[in-house]
Tab-separated table of C-alpha atoms in Angstrom:
chain	number	residue	atom	x	y	z
I	266	MET	CA	8.845	63.391	165.360
I	267	ALA	CA	7.833	67.032	165.653
I	268	GLU	CA	8.977	67.531	162.063
I	269	ILE	CA	6.570	64.844	160.831
I	270	ALA	CA	3.636	66.551	162.544
I	271	THR	CA	4.570	69.867	160.927
I	272	ASP	CA	4.899	68.269	157.472
I	273	ILE	CA	1.525	66.541	157.800
I	274	GLY	CA	-0.063	69.796	158.964
I	275	THR	CA	1.382	71.609	155.949
I	276	ALA	CA	0.249	68.861	153.588
I	277	LEU	CA	-3.307	68.974	154.961
I	278	ALA	CA	-3.510	72.782	155.040
I	279	PRO	CA	-5.875	73.106	152.043
I	280	TRP	CA	-8.438	70.951	153.830
I	281	ARG	CA	-8.238	73.012	157.028
I	282	ILE	CA	-9.578	76.283	155.569
I	283	ALA	CA	-12.900	76.208	157.468
I	284	LYS	CA	-11.687	74.268	160.520
I	285	LEU	CA	-10.847	75.846	163.864
I	286	PRO	CA	-7.895	74.532	165.864
I	287	PRO	CA	-8.680	72.723	169.104
I	288	ALA	CA	-8.735	74.695	172.328
I	289	ASN	CA	-5.077	73.907	173.074
I	290	GLY	CA	-4.010	75.675	169.855
I	291	LYS	CA	-2.572	72.571	168.160
I	292	LEU	CA	-4.298	71.112	165.145
I	293	PHE	CA	-2.576	67.750	165.520
I	294	GLN	CA	-1.911	66.099	168.851
I	295	ARG	CA	0.903	63.620	169.289
I	296	GLN	CA	0.509	60.705	171.600
I	297	ASP	CA	3.655	58.693	172.283
I	298	THR	CA	3.000	55.118	173.157
I	299	LYS	CA	5.465	52.384	173.824
I	300	ASP	CA	5.968	51.224	170.219
I	301	PHE	CA	4.332	53.785	167.870
I	302	ILE	CA	3.191	57.376	167.343
I	303	ASP	CA	-0.500	58.129	166.700
I	304	PHE	CA	-1.767	61.449	165.298
I	305	LYS	CA	-5.309	62.711	165.883
I	306	ALA	CA	-6.824	65.336	163.598
I	307	PRO	CA	-10.163	67.153	163.865
I	308	THR	CA	-13.002	65.775	161.753
I	309	ALA	CA	-16.331	67.187	160.599
I	310	LEU	CA	-17.924	65.533	163.619
I	311	ASN	CA	-15.667	67.014	166.315
I	312	GLU	CA	-13.864	70.350	166.869
I	313	GLY	CA	-13.744	71.637	163.296
I	314	GLY	CA	-17.156	70.311	162.267
I	315	GLY	CA	-18.995	72.600	164.644
I	316	PHE	CA	-17.765	75.631	162.743
I	317	LEU	CA	-18.843	74.135	159.408
I	318	MET	CA	-22.298	73.388	160.806
I	319	GLN	CA	-22.627	76.953	162.105
I	320	ARG	CA	-21.711	78.398	158.698
I	321	TRP	CA	-24.188	76.098	156.933
I	322	LEU	CA	-26.999	76.968	159.361
I	323	CYS	CA	-26.259	80.683	159.071
I	324	LYS	CA	-26.328	80.589	155.259
I	325	SER	CA	-29.515	78.499	155.277
I	326	ALA	CA	-31.210	80.903	157.679
I	327	VAL	CA	-30.321	83.879	155.467
I	328	ILE	CA	-31.748	82.136	152.390
I	329	VAL	CA	-34.964	81.174	154.203
I	330	LEU	CA	-35.453	84.695	155.590
I	331	ALA	CA	-34.811	86.266	152.180
I	332	THR	CA	-37.365	83.944	150.586
I	333	ILE	CA	-39.963	84.709	153.248
I	334	GLY	CA	-39.307	88.436	152.886
I	335	THR	CA	-39.793	88.266	149.126
I	336	VAL	CA	-43.054	86.365	149.471
I	337	LEU	CA	-44.372	88.751	152.122
I	338	ALA	CA	-43.352	91.811	150.112
I	339	ALA	CA	-45.222	90.516	147.082
I	340	GLY	CA	-48.207	89.699	149.232
I	341	PRO	CA	-50.444	86.731	148.876
I	342	ALA	CA	-52.799	86.607	145.913
I	343	LYS	CA	-55.860	87.164	148.098
I	344	PHE	CA	-58.091	88.319	145.243
I	345	ASP	CA	-56.957	85.757	142.659
I	346	GLY	CA	-59.843	83.602	141.469
I	347	GLU	CA	-63.136	83.117	139.648
I	348	PHE	CA	-66.327	84.491	141.219
I	349	VAL	CA	-70.017	84.360	140.288
I	350	ASP	CA	-73.509	85.426	141.278
I	351	LYS	CA	-75.864	82.954	139.565
I	352	LYS	CA	-78.937	84.723	140.963
I	353	PHE	CA	-77.919	88.214	139.892
I	354	LEU	CA	-80.657	90.841	139.487
I	355	ASN	CA	-83.037	88.928	141.792
I	356	GLY	CA	-82.523	85.686	139.869
I	357	GLN	CA	-82.932	87.244	136.402
I	358	GLY	CA	-79.254	87.202	135.443
I	359	VAL	CA	-75.758	85.860	135.956
I	360	PHE	CA	-72.631	87.899	136.694
I	361	GLU	CA	-69.175	86.283	136.394
I	362	PHE	CA	-65.990	87.999	137.556
I	363	SER	CA	-62.368	86.858	137.186
I	364	VAL	CA	-59.353	88.300	139.001
I	365	HIS	CA	-55.697	87.551	138.345
I	366	GLN	CA	-53.394	89.080	140.965
I	367	SER	CA	-49.623	89.403	140.625
I	368	GLY	CA	-48.116	91.191	143.611
I	369	ASN	CA	-50.139	94.369	144.060
I	370	ALA	CA	-51.253	94.508	140.414
I	371	LEU	CA	-54.390	92.818	139.185
I	372	GLU	CA	-56.219	92.159	135.953
I	373	ILE	CA	-59.963	91.691	135.922
I	374	ALA	CA	-62.482	90.357	133.442
I	375	PHE	CA	-66.224	90.039	133.773
I	376	ASP	CA	-69.334	89.206	131.797
I	377	ALA	CA	-73.014	89.484	132.539
I	378	ALA	CA	-76.221	88.304	130.921
I	379	TYR	CA	-79.901	87.855	131.576
I	380	SER	CA	-80.783	84.214	132.259
I	381	ASP	CA	-83.433	84.162	129.516
I	382	GLY	CA	-80.972	85.562	126.943
I	383	HIS	CA	-82.663	88.913	126.278
I	384	GLY	CA	-80.881	92.255	126.300
I	385	ALA	CA	-77.247	93.229	126.396
I	386	THR	CA	-74.530	90.730	127.289
I	387	PRO	CA	-71.473	92.832	128.124
I	388	ASP	CA	-68.052	91.419	128.732
I	389	ALA	CA	-65.176	93.556	129.930
I	390	THR	CA	-61.543	93.658	130.948
I	391	GLY	CA	-59.610	95.978	133.179
I	392	ALA	CA	-56.678	96.490	135.486
I	393	GLY	CA	-56.132	97.757	138.972
I	394	GLU	CA	-54.138	97.764	142.161
I	395	VAL	CA	-54.459	96.033	145.518
I	396	ASN	CA	-54.265	98.110	148.680
I	397	GLY	CA	-54.583	95.853	151.737
I	398	ASN	CA	-57.969	94.111	151.772
I	399	THR	CA	-59.407	96.212	148.945
I	400	ALA	CA	-58.562	96.785	145.313
I	401	GLN	CA	-59.457	99.523	142.844
I	402	PHE	CA	-59.772	98.937	139.117
I	403	THR	CA	-60.875	100.524	135.859
I	404	TRP	CA	-62.720	98.630	133.143
I	405	LYS	CA	-63.972	98.863	129.549
I	406	ASP	CA	-66.787	96.658	128.244
I	407	SER	CA	-67.640	95.304	124.794
I	408	TYR	CA	-70.247	98.084	124.361
I	409	ARG	CA	-67.540	100.792	124.809
I	410	ASN	CA	-68.719	101.745	128.294
I	411	THR	CA	-65.939	102.512	130.777
I	412	GLY	CA	-65.908	102.745	134.525
I	413	THR	CA	-64.274	102.232	137.865
I	414	GLY	CA	-64.755	99.691	140.585
I	415	THR	CA	-63.654	98.396	143.944
I	416	ILE	CA	-63.245	94.877	145.268
I	417	SER	CA	-63.392	94.053	148.973
I	418	LEU	CA	-62.706	90.711	150.586
I	419	ALA	CA	-65.633	88.996	152.312
I	420	GLY	CA	-64.123	85.821	153.727
I	421	ASP	CA	-63.336	83.621	150.723
I	422	ASP	CA	-65.740	85.638	148.559
I	423	ILE	CA	-65.611	89.235	147.316
I	424	VAL	CA	-67.879	92.269	147.190
I	425	VAL	CA	-67.637	94.294	143.974
I	426	SER	CA	-68.927	97.817	143.449
I	427	MET	CA	-68.921	99.284	139.955
I	428	LYS	CA	-69.709	102.686	138.520
I	429	ALA	CA	-69.973	103.610	134.842
I	430	VAL	CA	-67.916	106.735	134.088
I	431	HIS	CA	-68.472	106.977	130.322
I	432	VAL	CA	-71.719	105.498	128.972
I	433	ALA	CA	-71.705	104.658	125.258
I	434	ASP	CA	-74.609	102.162	125.481
I	435	PRO	CA	-77.026	102.433	128.433
I	436	SER	CA	-78.459	98.919	127.856
I	437	CYS	CA	-75.642	97.515	130.053
I	438	LEU	CA	-76.103	99.809	133.055
I	439	ALA	CA	-78.352	97.369	134.949
I	440	PHE	CA	-75.296	95.125	135.439
I	441	TYR	CA	-73.037	97.778	136.975
I	442	ARG	CA	-74.095	97.978	140.623
I	443	GLN	CA	-72.821	98.626	144.127
I	444	ASN	CA	-72.079	95.931	146.748
I	445	MET	CA	-72.436	92.853	144.527
I	446	LYS	CA	-71.532	89.787	146.630
I	447	LEU	CA	-69.808	87.204	144.421
I	448	LYS	CA	-69.039	83.644	145.499
I	449	ARG	CA	-65.657	82.088	144.779
I	450	ILE	CA	-65.885	79.146	142.368
I	451	GLY	CA	-62.170	78.545	141.768
I	452	LYS	CA	-58.719	79.941	141.244
I	453	SER	CA	-58.001	82.163	138.268
I	454	GLY	CA	-56.858	80.352	135.143
I	455	HIS	CA	-54.868	83.271	133.681
């Protein structure tokens, strides 16, 4: 009978790759009864299954931690969104500002206009970089003015400060100010 147990063990060897033998060192246990021989083998739910479960949990934990690490390294898109001040320039104008953040890089776009339609109506694009709860950017408007700016978080809203560096058309300068509080109106559609 011992030969049968060995042959069965050899035949089942490919399926035992991830299984551990029971504590007594024998994979198969023979129980002689009065009229027959019964073999018991480990299943996924007993001795060998514990090892499989540990391997699965370990691999799953590594995948989850790697995913979390990637997300944290990229950082949340805290600045991403559409912002506006509908009462800009003491209610005389509107200033709209859009931010699209990807990791630490961001793209900005803005436009401004007087509510009654007079004067310059600049629109601009730019790019910048996030550093914690602030971001710095450069911009160029449709009147060929260029400048720099900063964005700071203010709860769900932002505070934007802008400075013209090269002035090609001074009619837009009234729109480029310090500490402009802009309310979030939605996520960026870029």
